[in-house]
Tab-separated table of C-alpha atoms and ligand atoms in Angstrom:
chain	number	residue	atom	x	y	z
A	1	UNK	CA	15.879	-60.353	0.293
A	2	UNK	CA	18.995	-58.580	-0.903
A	3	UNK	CA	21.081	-61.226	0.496
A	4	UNK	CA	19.430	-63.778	-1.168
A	5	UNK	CA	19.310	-61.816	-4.184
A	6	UNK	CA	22.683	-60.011	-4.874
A	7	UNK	CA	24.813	-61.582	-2.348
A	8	UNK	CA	24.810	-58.093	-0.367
A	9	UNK	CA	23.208	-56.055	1.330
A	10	UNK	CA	24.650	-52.173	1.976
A	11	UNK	CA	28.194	-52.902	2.964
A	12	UNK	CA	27.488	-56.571	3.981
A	13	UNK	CA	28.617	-59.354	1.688
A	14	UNK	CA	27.723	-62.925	1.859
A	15	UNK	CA	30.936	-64.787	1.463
A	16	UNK	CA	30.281	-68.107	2.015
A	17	UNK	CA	26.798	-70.146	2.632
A	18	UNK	CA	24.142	-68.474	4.953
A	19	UNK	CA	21.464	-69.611	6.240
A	20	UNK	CA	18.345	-66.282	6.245
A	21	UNK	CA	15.921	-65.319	8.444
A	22	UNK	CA	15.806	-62.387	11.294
A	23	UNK	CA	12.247	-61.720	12.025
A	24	UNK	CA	11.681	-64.553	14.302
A	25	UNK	CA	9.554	-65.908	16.501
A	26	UNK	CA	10.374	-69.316	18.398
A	27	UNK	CA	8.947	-71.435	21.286
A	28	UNK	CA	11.576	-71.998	23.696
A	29	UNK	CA	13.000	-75.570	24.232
A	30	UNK	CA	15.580	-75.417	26.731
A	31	UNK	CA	17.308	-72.451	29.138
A	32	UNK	CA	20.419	-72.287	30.593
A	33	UNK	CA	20.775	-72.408	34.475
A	34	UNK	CA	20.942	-68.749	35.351
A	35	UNK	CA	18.035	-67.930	32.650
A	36	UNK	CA	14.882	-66.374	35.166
A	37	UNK	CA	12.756	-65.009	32.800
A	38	UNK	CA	11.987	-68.091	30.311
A	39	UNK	CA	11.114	-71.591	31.011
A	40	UNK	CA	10.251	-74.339	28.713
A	41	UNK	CA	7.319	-74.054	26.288
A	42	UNK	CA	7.305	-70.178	26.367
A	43	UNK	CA	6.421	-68.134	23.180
A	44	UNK	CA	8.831	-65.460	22.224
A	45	UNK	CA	10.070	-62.913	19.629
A	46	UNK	CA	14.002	-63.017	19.195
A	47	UNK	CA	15.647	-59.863	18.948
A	48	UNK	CA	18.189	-61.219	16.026
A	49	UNK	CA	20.912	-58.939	16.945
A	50	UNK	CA	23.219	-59.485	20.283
A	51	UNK	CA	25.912	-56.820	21.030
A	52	UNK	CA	28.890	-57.399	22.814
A	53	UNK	CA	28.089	-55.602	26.094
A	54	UNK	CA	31.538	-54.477	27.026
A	55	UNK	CA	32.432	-51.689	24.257
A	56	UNK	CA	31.830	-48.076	24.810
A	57	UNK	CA	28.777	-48.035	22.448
A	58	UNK	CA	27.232	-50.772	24.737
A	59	UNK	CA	27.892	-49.590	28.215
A	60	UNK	CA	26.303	-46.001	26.769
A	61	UNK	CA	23.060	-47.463	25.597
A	62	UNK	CA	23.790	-47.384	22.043
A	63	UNK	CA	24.348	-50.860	21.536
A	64	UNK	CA	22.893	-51.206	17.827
A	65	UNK	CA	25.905	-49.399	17.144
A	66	UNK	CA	28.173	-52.004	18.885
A	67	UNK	CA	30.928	-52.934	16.325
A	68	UNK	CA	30.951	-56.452	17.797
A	69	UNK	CA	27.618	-57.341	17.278
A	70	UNK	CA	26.035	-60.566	16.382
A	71	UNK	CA	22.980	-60.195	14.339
A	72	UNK	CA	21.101	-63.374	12.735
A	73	UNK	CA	21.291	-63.705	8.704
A	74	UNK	CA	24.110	-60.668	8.577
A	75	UNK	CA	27.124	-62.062	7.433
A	76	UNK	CA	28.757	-63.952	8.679
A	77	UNK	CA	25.894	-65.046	10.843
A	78	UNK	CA	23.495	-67.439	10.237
A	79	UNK	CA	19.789	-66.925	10.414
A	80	UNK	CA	16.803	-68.474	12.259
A	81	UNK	CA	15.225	-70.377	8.804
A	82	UNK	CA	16.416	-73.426	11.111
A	83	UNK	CA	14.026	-76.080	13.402
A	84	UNK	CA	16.652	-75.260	16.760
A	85	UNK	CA	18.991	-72.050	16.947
A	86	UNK	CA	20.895	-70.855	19.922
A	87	UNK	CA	19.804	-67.408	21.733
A	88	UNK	CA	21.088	-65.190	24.218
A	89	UNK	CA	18.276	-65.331	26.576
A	90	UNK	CA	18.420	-61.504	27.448
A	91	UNK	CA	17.529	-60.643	23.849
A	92	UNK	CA	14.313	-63.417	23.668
A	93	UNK	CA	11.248	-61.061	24.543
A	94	UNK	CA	8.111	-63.691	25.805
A	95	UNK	CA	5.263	-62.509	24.007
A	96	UNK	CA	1.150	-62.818	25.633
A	97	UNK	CA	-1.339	-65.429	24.681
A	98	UNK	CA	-3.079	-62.002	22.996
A	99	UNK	CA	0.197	-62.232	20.807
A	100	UNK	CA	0.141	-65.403	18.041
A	101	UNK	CA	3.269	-66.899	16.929
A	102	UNK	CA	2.734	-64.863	13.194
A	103	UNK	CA	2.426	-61.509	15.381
A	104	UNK	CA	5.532	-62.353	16.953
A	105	UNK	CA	7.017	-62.401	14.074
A	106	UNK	CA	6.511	-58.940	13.544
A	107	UNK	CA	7.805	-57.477	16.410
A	108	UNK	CA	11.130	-57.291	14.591
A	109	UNK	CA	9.812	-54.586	12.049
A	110	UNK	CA	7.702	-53.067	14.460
A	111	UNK	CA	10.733	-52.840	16.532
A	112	UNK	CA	12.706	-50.515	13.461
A	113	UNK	CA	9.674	-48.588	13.217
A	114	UNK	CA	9.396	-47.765	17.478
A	115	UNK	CA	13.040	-47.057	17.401
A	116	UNK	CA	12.384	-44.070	14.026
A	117	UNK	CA	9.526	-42.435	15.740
A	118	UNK	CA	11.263	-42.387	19.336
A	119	UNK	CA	14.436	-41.569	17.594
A	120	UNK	CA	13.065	-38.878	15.519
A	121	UNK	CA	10.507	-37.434	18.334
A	122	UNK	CA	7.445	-38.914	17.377
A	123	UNK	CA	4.678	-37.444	19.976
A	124	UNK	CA	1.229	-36.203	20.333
A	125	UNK	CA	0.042	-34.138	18.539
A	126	UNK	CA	3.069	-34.425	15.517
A	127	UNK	CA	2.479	-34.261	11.993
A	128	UNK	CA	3.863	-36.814	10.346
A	129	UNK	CA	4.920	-37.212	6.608
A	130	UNK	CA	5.769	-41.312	5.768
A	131	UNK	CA	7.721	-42.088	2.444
A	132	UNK	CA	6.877	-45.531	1.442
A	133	UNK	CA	4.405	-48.006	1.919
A	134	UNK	CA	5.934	-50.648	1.902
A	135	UNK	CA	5.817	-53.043	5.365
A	136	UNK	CA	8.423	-50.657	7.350
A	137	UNK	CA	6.209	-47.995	6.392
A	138	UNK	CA	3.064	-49.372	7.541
A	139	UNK	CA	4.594	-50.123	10.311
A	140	UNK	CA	5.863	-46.729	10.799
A	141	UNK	CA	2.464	-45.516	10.399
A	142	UNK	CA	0.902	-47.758	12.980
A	143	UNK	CA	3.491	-47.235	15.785
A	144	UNK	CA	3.607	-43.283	15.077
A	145	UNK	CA	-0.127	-43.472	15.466
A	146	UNK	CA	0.217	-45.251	18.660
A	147	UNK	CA	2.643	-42.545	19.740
A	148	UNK	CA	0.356	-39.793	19.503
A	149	UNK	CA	0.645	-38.553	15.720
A	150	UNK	CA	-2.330	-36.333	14.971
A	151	UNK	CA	-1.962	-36.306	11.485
A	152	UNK	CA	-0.004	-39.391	9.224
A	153	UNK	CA	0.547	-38.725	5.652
A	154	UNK	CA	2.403	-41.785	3.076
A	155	UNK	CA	3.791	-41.500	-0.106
A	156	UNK	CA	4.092	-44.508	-2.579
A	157	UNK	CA	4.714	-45.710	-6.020
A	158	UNK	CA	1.645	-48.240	-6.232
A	159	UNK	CA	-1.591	-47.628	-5.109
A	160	UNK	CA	-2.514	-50.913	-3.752
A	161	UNK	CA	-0.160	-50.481	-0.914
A	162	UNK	CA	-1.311	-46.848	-0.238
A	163	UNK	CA	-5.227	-48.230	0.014
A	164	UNK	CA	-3.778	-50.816	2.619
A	165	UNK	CA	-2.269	-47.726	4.395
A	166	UNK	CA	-5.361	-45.630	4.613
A	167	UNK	CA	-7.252	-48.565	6.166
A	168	UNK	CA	-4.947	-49.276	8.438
A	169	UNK	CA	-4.799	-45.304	9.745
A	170	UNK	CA	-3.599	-42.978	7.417
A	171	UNK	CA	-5.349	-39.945	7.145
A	172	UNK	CA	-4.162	-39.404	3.739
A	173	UNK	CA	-1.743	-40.720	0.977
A	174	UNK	CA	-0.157	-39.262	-2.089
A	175	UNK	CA	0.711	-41.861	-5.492
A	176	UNK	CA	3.801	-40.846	-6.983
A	177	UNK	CA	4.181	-41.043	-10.452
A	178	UNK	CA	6.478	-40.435	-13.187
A	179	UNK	CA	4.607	-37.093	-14.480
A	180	UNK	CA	4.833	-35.510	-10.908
A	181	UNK	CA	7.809	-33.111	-10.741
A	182	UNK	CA	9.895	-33.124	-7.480
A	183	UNK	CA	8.449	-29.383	-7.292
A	184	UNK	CA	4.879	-30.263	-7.726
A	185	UNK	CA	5.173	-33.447	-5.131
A	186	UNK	CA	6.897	-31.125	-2.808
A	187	UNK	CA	3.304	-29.247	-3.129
A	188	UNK	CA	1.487	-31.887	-2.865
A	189	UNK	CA	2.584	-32.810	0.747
A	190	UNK	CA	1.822	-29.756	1.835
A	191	UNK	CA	-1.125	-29.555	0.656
A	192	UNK	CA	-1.906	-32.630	1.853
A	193	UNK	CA	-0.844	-31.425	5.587
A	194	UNK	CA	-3.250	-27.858	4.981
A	195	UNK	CA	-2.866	-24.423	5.057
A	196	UNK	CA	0.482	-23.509	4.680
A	197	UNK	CA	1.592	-26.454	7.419
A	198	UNK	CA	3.960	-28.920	6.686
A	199	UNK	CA	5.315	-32.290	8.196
A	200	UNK	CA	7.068	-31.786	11.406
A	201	UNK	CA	8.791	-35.018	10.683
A	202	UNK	CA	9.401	-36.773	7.872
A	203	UNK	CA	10.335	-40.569	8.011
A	204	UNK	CA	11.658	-42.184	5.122
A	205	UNK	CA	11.085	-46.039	4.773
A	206	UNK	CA	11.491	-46.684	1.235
A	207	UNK	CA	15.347	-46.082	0.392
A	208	UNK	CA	14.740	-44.146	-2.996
A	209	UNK	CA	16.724	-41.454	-3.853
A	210	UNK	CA	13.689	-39.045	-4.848
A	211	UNK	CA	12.535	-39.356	-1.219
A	212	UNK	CA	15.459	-38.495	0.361
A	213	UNK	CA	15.369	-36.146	-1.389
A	214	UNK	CA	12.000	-34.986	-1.372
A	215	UNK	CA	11.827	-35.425	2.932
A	216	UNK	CA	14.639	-32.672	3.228
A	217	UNK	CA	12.214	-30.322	1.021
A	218	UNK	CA	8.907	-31.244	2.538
A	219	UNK	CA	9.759	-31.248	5.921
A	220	UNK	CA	9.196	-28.064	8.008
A	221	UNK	CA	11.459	-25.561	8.708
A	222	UNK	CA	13.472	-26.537	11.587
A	223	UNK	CA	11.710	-30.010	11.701
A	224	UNK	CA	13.702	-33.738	11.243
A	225	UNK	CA	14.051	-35.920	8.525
A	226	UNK	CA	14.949	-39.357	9.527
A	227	UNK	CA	16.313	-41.788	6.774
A	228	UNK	CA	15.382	-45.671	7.855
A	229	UNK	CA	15.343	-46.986	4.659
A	230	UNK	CA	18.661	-48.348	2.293
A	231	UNK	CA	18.996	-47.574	-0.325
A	232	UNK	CA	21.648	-46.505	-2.807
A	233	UNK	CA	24.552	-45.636	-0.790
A	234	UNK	CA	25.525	-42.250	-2.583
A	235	UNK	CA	22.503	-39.808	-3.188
A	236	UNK	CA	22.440	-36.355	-4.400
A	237	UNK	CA	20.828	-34.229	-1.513
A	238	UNK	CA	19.271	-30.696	-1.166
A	239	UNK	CA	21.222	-29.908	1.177
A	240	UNK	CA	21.916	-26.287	1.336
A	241	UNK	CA	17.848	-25.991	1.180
A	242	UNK	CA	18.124	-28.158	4.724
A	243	UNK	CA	20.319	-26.272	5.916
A	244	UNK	CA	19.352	-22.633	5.771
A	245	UNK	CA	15.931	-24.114	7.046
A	246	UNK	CA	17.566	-26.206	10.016
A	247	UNK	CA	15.837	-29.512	9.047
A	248	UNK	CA	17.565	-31.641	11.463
A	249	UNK	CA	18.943	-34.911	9.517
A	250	UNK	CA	19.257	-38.309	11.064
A	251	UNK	CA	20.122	-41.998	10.476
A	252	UNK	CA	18.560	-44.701	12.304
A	253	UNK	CA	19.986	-48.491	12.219
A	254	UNK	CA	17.951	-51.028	13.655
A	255	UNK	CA	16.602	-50.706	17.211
A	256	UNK	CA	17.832	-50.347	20.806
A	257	UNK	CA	15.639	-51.621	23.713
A	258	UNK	CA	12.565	-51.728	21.668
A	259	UNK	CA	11.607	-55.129	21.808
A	260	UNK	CA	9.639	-54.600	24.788
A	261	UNK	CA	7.839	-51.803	24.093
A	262	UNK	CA	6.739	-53.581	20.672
A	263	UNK	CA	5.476	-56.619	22.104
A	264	UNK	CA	3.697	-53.921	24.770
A	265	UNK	CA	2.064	-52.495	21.483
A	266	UNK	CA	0.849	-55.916	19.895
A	267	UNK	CA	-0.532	-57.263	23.310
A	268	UNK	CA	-2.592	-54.235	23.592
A	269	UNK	CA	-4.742	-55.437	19.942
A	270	UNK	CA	-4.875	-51.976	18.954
A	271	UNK	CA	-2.593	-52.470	15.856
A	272	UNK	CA	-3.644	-54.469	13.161
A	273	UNK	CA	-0.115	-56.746	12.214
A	274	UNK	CA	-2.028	-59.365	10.459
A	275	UNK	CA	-2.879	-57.053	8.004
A	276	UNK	CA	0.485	-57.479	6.770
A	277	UNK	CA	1.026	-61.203	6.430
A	278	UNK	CA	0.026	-61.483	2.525
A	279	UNK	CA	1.013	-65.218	2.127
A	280	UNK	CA	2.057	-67.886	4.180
A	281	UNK	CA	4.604	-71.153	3.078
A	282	UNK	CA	5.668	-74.463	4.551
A	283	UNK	CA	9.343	-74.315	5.308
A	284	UNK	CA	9.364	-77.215	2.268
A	285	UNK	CA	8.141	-74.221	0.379
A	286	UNK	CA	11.001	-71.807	1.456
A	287	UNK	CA	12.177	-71.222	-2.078
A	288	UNK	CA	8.718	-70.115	-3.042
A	289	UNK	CA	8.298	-67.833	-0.151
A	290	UNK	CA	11.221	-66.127	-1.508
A	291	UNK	CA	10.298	-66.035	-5.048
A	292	UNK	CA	6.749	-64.136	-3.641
A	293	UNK	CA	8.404	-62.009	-1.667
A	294	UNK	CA	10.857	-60.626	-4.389
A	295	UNK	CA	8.483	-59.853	-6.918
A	296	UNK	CA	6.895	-57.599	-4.519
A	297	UNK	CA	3.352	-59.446	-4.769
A	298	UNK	CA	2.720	-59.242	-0.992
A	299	UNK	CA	3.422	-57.704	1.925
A	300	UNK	CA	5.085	-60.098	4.414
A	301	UNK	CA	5.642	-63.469	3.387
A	302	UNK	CA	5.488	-65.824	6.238
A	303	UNK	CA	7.298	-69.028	6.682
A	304	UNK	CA	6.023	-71.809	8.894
A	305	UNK	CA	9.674	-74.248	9.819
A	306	UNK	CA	8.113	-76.458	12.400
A	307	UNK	CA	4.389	-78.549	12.267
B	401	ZN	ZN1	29.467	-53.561	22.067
């Protein structure tokens, strides 16, 4: 969206014509010889970025760090809004007949949200504070419920999303609005968590400032803040407040090795992913689709290429 949009997105600029599209899923039509795992006709989810495999980030396991890496609709890569695209097999993830092609789809997002929770420490039992309800945080929700969160609160701007959040698992949600001072929403989470407990993690999924800022002050003492959303790439922080209280602070960038344990999580029907697919366009329609999704109407806007 910010690609097609502003031309960037963070410190990615489009610089010449690129085709979009990175949450994928495709029925394979041919494999190369040495390809085991996939034969004709399969149904798969396509893990849009390849790393290079040979730097130090990759042979350590880190490889959505890998400087070299390929990822679909980041400059200057094209995207998947295409009838045929080429795939490194290793990164094409077969999903279950339990699994439709629009589920699929999703395993990309889910992906970013199974790579926060294991990345911030996720577990039974955790109390977890979400900002943003957008579809990353609603995902977040889902897969920290799946690993073991006891207790999942979200923040948002606009209610609608929030009611989709508390049917789909949260036990409760907080709307932000313009009157609330940072203090007073600070209280509210807690609050909201009971009795003098806060959030042992905080994950924050919607890239505004204010809940940068406000998961460094909500967040227990000696807990973790994780920032997965983008926003703005300079933000005034509490920091010294983070500090004296050892919030731990960390970044998270995509996914490693997640795939699998995504498409794990859809074929067992306990999460609900169609609840996010709002609307649903005929490639023909692309333009549309893309018009819908910008003006923030739905949740995820779904785009059909072949018949
Ligand atoms: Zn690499």
């Amino acid at each position: 969206m910010h690609y097609w949009a502003t031309g960037q997105c963070g410190t990615f600029i489009v610089r010449e014509p690129m085709i979009l599209g990175h949450e994928t899923s495709a029925v394979v039509e041919a494999v190369g010889c040495e390809v085991k795992h996939l034969k004709v006709g399969d149904r798969v989810a396509t893990e849009p970025a390849v790393p290079c495999e040979r730097c130090s980030y990759c042979r350590s396991g880190v490889y959505n760090l890998c400087p070299d890496i390929a990822c679909h609709a980041t400059p200057p890569y094209h995207g998947t809004l295409v009838k045929y695209f080429l795939h490194r097999a290793a990164y094409a993830f077969k999903v279950p007949d339990s699994v439709d092609n629009e589920e699929a789809a999703m395993i990309e997002p889910l992906s970013v949200a199974v790579h926060s929770c294991k990345r911030s420490g996720v577990t039974v039992g955790s109390r977890v504070l979400i900002t943003g309800a957008g579809p990353i945080g609603i995902y977040t929700l889902m897969a920290a419920r799946a690993y073991g969160a006891t207790r999942v609160v979200l923040t948002d701007i606009n209610e609608e999303r929030l009611k989709l959040a508390r049917e789909l698992g949260a036990d409760q949600t907080i709307l932000v609005t313009k009157e609330l001072t940072e203090e007073e929403l600070v209280a509210k989470v807690k609050e909201a968590f009971g009795d003098g407990e806060q959030p042992d993690i905080s994950l924050e999924c919607s890239g505004a400032p204010s809940c940068s800022r406000l998961v460094l002050l909500a967040t227990k003492s000696g807990g973790v803040a994780i920032q997965v959303g983008l926003g703005p790439p300079n933000v005034s922080l509490p920091i010294a407040d983070a500090a004296i209280r050892e919030v731990t602070i960390l970044g998270a960038f995509r996914y490693k090795d997640c795939f699998p344990t995504a498409v794990a999580m859809a074929a067992s029907g306990k999460l609900n992913l169609k609840a996010l697919a709002s609307h649903r366009f005929d490639f023909k329609d692309c333009l549309e689709a893309y018009k819908v999704a910008k003006s923030g109407a739905g949740m995820k806007v779904i785009i059909k290429v072949t018949e």
